[in-house]
Short mmCIF file of C-alpha atoms in Angstrom, two decimals:
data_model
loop_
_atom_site.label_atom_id
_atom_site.label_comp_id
_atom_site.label_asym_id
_atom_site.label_seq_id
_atom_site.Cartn_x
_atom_site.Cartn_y
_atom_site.Cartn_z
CA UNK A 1 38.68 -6.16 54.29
CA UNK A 2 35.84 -7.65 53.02
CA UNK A 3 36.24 -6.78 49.28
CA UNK A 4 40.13 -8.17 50.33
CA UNK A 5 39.10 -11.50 51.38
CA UNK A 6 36.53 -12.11 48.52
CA UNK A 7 38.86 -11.33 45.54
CA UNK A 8 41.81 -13.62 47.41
CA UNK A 9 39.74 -16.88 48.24
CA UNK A 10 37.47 -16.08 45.19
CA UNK A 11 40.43 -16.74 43.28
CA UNK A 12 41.77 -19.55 45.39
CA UNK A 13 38.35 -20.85 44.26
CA UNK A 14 38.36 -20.52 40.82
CA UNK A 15 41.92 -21.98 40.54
CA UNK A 16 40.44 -25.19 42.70
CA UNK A 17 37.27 -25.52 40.00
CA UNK A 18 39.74 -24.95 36.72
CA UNK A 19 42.56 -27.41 38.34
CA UNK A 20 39.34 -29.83 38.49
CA UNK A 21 38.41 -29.40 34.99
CA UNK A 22 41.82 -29.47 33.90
CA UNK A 23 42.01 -33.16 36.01
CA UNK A 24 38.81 -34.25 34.36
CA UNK A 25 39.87 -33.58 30.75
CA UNK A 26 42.41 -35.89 31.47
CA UNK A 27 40.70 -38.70 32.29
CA UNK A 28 38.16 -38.43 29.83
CA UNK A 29 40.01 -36.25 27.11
CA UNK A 30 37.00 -34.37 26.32
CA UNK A 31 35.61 -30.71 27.36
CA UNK A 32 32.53 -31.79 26.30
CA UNK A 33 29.64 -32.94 28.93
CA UNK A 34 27.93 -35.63 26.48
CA UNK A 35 31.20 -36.90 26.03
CA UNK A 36 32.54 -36.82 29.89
CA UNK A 37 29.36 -38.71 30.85
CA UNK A 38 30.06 -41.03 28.39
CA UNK A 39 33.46 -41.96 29.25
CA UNK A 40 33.08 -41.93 33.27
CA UNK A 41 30.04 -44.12 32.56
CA UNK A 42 31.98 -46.42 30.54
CA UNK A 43 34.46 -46.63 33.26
CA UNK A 44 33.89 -49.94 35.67
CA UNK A 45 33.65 -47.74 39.39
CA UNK A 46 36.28 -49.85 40.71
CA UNK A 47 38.70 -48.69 37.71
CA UNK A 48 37.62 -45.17 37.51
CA UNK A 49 41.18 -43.31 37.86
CA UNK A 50 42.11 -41.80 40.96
CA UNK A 51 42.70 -38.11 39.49
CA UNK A 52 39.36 -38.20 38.15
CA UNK A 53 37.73 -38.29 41.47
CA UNK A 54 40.20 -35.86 42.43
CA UNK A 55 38.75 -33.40 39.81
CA UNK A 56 35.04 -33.94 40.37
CA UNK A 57 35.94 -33.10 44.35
CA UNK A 58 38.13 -29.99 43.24
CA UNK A 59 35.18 -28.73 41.05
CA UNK A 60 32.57 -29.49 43.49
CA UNK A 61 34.21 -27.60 45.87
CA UNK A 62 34.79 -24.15 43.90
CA UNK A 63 31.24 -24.59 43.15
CA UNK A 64 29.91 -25.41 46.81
CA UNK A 65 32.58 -21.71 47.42
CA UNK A 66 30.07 -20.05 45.08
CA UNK A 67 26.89 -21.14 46.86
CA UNK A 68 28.67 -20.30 50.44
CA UNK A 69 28.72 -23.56 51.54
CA UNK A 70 30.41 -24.80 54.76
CA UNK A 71 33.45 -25.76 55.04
CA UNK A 72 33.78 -22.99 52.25
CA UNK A 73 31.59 -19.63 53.32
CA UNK A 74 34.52 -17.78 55.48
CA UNK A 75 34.20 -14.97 53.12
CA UNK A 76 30.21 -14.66 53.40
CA UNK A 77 29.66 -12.96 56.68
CA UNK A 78 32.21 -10.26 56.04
CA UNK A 79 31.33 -9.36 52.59
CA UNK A 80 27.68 -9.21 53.26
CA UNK A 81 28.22 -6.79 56.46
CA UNK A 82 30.93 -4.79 54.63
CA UNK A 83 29.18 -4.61 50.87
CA UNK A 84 26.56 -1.69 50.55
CA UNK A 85 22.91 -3.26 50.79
CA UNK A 86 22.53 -3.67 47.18
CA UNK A 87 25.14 -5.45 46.17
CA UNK A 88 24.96 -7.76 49.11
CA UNK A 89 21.08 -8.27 47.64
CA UNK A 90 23.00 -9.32 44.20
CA UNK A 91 25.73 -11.74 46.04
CA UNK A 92 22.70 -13.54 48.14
CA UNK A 93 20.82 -14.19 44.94
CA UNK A 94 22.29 -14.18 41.33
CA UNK A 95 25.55 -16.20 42.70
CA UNK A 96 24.11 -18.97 44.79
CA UNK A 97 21.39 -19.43 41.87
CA UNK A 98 23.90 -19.84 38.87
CA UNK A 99 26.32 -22.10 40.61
CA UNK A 100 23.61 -24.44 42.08
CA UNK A 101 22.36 -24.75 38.59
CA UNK A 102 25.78 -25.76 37.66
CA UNK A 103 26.03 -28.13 40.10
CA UNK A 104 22.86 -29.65 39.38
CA UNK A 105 23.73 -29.62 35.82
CA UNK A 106 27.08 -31.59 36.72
CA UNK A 107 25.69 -33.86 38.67
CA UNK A 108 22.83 -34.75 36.39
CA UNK A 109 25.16 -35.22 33.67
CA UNK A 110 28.36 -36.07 33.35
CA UNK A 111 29.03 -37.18 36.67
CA UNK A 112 25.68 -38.77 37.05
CA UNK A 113 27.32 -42.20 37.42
CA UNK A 114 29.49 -41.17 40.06
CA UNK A 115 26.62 -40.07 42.46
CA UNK A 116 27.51 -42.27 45.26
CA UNK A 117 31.00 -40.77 45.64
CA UNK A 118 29.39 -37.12 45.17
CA UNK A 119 26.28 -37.98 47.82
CA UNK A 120 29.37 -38.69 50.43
CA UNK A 121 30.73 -34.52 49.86
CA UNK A 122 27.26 -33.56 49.42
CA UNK A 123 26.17 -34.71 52.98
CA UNK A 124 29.00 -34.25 54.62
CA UNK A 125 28.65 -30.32 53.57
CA UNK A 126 24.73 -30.42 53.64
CA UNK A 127 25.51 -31.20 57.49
CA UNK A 128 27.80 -28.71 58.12
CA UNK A 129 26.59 -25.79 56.34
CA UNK A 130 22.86 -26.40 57.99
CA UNK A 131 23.98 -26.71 61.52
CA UNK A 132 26.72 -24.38 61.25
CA UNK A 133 24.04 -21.81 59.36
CA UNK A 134 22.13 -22.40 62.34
CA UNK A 135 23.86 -22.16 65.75
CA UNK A 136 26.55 -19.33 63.87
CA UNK A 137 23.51 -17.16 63.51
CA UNK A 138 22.36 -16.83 67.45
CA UNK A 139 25.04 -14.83 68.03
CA UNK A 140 24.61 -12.00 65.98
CA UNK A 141 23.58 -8.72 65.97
CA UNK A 142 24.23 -7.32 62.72
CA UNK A 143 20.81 -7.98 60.46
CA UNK A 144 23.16 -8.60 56.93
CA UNK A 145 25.28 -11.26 59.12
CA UNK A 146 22.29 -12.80 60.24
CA UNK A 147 21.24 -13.26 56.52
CA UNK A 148 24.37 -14.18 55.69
CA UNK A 149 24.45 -17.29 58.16
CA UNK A 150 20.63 -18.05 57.19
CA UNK A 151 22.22 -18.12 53.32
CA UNK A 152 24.75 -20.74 54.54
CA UNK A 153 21.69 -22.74 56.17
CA UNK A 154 19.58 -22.75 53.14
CA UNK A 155 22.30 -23.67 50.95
CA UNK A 156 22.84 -26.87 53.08
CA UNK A 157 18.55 -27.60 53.50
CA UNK A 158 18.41 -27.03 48.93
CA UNK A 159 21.57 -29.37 48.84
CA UNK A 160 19.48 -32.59 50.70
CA UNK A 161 17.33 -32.24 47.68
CA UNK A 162 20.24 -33.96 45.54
CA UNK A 163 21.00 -36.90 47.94
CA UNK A 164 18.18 -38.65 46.05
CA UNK A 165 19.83 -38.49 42.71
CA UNK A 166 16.06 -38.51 40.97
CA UNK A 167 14.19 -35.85 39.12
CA UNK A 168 11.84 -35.37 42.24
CA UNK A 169 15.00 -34.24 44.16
CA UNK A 170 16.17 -32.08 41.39
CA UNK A 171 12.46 -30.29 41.21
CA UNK A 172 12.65 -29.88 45.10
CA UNK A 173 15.88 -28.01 44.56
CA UNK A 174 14.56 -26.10 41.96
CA UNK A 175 11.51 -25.21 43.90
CA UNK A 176 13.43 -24.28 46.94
CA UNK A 177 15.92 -22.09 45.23
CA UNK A 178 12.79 -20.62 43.55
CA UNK A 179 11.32 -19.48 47.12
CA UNK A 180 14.31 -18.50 48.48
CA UNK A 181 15.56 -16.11 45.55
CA UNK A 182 11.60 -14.39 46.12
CA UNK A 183 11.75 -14.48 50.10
CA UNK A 184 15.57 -12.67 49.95
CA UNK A 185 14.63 -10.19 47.26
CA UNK A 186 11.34 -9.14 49.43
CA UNK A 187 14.05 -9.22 52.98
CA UNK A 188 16.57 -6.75 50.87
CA UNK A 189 13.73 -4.74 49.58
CA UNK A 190 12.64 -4.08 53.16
CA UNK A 191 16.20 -3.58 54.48
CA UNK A 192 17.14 -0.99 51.58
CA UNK A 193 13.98 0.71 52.38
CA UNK A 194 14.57 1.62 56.19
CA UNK A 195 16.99 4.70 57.11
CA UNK A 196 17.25 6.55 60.16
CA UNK A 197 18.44 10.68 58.94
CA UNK A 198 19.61 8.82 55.49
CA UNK A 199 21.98 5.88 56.92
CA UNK A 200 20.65 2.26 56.00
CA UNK A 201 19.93 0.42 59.79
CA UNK A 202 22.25 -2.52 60.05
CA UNK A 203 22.21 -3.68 63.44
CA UNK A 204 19.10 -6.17 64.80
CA UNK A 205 18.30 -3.53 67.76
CA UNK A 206 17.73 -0.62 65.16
CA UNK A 207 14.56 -2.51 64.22
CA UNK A 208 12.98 -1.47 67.63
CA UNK A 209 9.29 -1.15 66.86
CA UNK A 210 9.30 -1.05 63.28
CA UNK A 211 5.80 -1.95 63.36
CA UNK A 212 4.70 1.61 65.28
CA UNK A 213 6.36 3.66 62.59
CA UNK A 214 6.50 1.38 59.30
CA UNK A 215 3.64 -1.18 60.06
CA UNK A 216 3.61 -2.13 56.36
CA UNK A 217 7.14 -2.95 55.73
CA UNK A 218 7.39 -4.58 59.46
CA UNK A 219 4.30 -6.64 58.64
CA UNK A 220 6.11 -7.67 55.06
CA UNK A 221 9.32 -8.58 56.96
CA UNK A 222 7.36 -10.42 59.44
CA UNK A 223 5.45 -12.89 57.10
CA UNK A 224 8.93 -13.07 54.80
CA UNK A 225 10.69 -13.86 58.27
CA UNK A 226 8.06 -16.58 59.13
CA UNK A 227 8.76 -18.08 55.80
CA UNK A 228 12.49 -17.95 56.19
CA UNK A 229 11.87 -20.02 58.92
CA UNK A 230 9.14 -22.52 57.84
CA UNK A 231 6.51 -22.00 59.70
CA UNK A 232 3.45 -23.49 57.99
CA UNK A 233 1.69 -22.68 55.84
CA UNK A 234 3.95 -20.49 54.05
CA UNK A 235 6.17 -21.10 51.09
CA UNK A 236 9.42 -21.35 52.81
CA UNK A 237 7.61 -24.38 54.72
CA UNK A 238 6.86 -26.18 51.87
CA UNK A 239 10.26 -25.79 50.39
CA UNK A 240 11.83 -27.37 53.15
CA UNK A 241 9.20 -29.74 53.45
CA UNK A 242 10.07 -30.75 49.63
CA UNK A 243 13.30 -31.30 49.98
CA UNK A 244 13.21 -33.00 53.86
CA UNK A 245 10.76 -35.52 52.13
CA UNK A 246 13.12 -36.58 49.41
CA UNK A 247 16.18 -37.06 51.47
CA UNK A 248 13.99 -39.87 53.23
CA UNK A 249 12.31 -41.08 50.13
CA UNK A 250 16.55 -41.47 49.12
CA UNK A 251 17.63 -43.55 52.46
CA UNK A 252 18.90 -40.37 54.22
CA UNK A 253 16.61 -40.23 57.58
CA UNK A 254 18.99 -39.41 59.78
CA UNK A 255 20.65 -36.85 57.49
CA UNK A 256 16.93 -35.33 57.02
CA UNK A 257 16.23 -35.65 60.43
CA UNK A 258 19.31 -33.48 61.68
CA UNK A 259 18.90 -30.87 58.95
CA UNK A 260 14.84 -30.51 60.63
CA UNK A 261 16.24 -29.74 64.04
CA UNK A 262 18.65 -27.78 62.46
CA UNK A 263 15.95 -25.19 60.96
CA UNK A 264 14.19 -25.66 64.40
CA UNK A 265 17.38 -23.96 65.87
CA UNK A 266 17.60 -21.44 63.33
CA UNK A 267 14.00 -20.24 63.51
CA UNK A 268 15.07 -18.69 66.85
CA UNK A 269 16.78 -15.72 65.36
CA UNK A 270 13.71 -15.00 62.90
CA UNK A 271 11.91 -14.50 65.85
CA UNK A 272 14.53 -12.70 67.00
CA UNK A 273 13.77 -10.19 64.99
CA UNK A 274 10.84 -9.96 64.89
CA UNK A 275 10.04 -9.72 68.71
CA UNK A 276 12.24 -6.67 68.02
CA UNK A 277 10.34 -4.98 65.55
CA UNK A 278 7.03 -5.84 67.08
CA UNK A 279 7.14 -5.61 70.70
CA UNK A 280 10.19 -3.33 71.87
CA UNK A 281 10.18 0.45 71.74
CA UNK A 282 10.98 2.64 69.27
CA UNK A 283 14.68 4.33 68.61
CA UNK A 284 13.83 7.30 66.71
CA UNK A 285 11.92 8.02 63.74
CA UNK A 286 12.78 6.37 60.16
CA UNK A 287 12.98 7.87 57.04
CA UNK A 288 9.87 7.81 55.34
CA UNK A 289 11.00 7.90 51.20
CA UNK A 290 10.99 4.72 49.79
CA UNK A 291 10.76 4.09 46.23
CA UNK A 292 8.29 2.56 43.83
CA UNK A 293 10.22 -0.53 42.71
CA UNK A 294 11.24 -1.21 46.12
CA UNK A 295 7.83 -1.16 47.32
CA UNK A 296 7.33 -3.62 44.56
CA UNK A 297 9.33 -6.17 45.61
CA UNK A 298 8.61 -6.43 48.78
CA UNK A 299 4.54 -6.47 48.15
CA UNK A 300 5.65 -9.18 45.26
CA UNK A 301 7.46 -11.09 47.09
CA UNK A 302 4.78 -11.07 50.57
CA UNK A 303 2.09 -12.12 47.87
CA UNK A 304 4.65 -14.46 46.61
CA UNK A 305 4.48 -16.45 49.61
CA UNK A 306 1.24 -16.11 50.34
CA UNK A 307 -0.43 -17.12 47.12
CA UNK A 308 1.91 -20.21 47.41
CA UNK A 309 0.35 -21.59 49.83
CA UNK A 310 -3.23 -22.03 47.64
CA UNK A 311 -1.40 -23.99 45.33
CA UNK A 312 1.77 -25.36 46.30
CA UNK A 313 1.53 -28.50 43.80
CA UNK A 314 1.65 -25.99 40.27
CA UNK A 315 4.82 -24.97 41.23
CA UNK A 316 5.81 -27.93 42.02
CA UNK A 317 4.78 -29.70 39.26
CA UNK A 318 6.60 -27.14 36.68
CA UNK A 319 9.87 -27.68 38.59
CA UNK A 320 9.55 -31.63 38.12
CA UNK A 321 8.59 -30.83 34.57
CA UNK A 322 12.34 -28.71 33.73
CA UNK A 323 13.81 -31.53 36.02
CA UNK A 324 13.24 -34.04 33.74
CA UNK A 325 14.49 -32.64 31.23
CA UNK A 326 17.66 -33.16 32.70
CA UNK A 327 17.86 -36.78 32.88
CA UNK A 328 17.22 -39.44 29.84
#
């Protein structure tokens, strides 16, 4: 079902994003990015051709598909339940990574000019996919559609970082998909490292005192958990703090201000979680082979966060630094 539903609206998807280009070439007869951004900035707004809009929407939404984005993450929840561990580790990462930097690219670039018609999709999905992200993910009980929903959320908190249209909103993004991709990777690393008689736990309740027979990976998915959901002074809240600060610096306070209760709501089912593993009693005894490079990533990805929060700026400043380099 879930391998069903991914190949069918993954393709709806991609037809959406190539109908787009194939709209956009025809406005500005060019495949060429340079030469796009020339032409659409050449274009008075008030004479920019109707079809043209109509292509920059159709290939801003197969890339917001990509990223799992609401209105367009229907097929997230059931492909990261249904998909083994792994490869639901690869679709929460390498995915949502290269199609944001598309869409930053795009946005930066050729259709720089038309940033106030983009800002209008942008917050209207920002919106949806944060609160949605949020309130979706109280009801479950299954850890991977938990993570799933908490994707959706992120994606909508990294895409207030492009309201601004400036390269301190770009290095936000960057910064935030930066912490993110570490803080999944060490989540995954913890998740593929806990069996019960050599079946992976899926289910919240199978994480029932964690902390009495693993107390190193429940402490790692603790702190990664805390990050997740910004408590300070970890690295997951300074990447929402980032990205909260330059929707306001760009005019967007109530947009910012919605997307901050938003995360307040979500934080619930972190702690969810991880009253679970901490405080309730144990199911039965977990498997106790886990291997090296796991291990790895999880320790790399607690020190990750940790270390971040000594110096939060050099990041920072190295994301603003490949930000600029995107505009002139």
């Amino acid at each position: 079902e879930a391998a069903l539903k991914y190949f069918l609206m993954g393709s709806f998807a991609t037809g959406i994003l190539l109908f787009g280009i194939t709209l956009v070439y025809g406005a500005t007869r060019s495949f060429y990015l340079v030469n796009i951004a020339t032409s659409i900035a050449s274009t008075p707004p008030e004479s920019t051709p109707i079809f043209l809009s109509i292509g920059v929407l159709l290939i801003l939404v197969g890339s917001l598909f990509k990223i799992s984005a609401a209105p367009f993450h229907f097929w997230t929840p059931d492909v990261y339940e249904g998909a083994p561990t792994p490869v639901t580790a690869l679709f929460a990462i390498v995915p949502k990574v290269a199609a944001f930097g598309l869409i930053i690219r795009l946005l930066t670039g050729p259709f720089a000019s038309l940033h106030e018609q983009a800002s209008q999709i942008i917050v209207f999905v920002a919106l949806a996919s944060s609160i949605l992200g949020a309130f979706a993910g109280l009801a479950q009980n299954n850890f991977k559609r938990l993570i799933a929903y908490s994707s959706i959320a992120n994606m909508g908190y990294a895409l207030l970082g492009l309201l601004s249209g400036t390269p301190e909103g770009v290095a936000s993004v960057v910064l935030y998909l930066t912490i993110y991709m570490v803080m999944t990777a060490g989540v995954f690393a913890v998740l593929m490292g806990l069996k019960r008689e050599g079946h992976s736990v899926e289910t919240i309740s199978d994480f029932a005192g964690l902390v009495k027979k693993c107390p190193v990976k429940a402490y790692c998915m603790t702190g990664l958990l805390f990050s997740m959901s910004g408590l300070p002074p970890l690295a997951g809240f300074f990447a929402k703090l980032f990205v909260f600060q330059t929707a306001v610096a760009g005019g967007y306070f109530v947009v910012a201000v919605i997307g901050v209760l938003a995360s307040v709501v979500a934080s619930y089912y972190y702690l969810r979680v991880i009253k679970v593993m901490l405080f309730d009693t144990p199911q039965g005894e977990f498997d106790t082979d886990c291997c090296l490079s796991r291990k790895a990533v999880m320790i790399g990805a607690v020190a990750f966060i940790l270390i971040f929060t000594l110096v939060p700026n050099y990041l920072l400043d190295q994301a603003q630094v490949a930000a600029g380099t995107l505009f002139p």
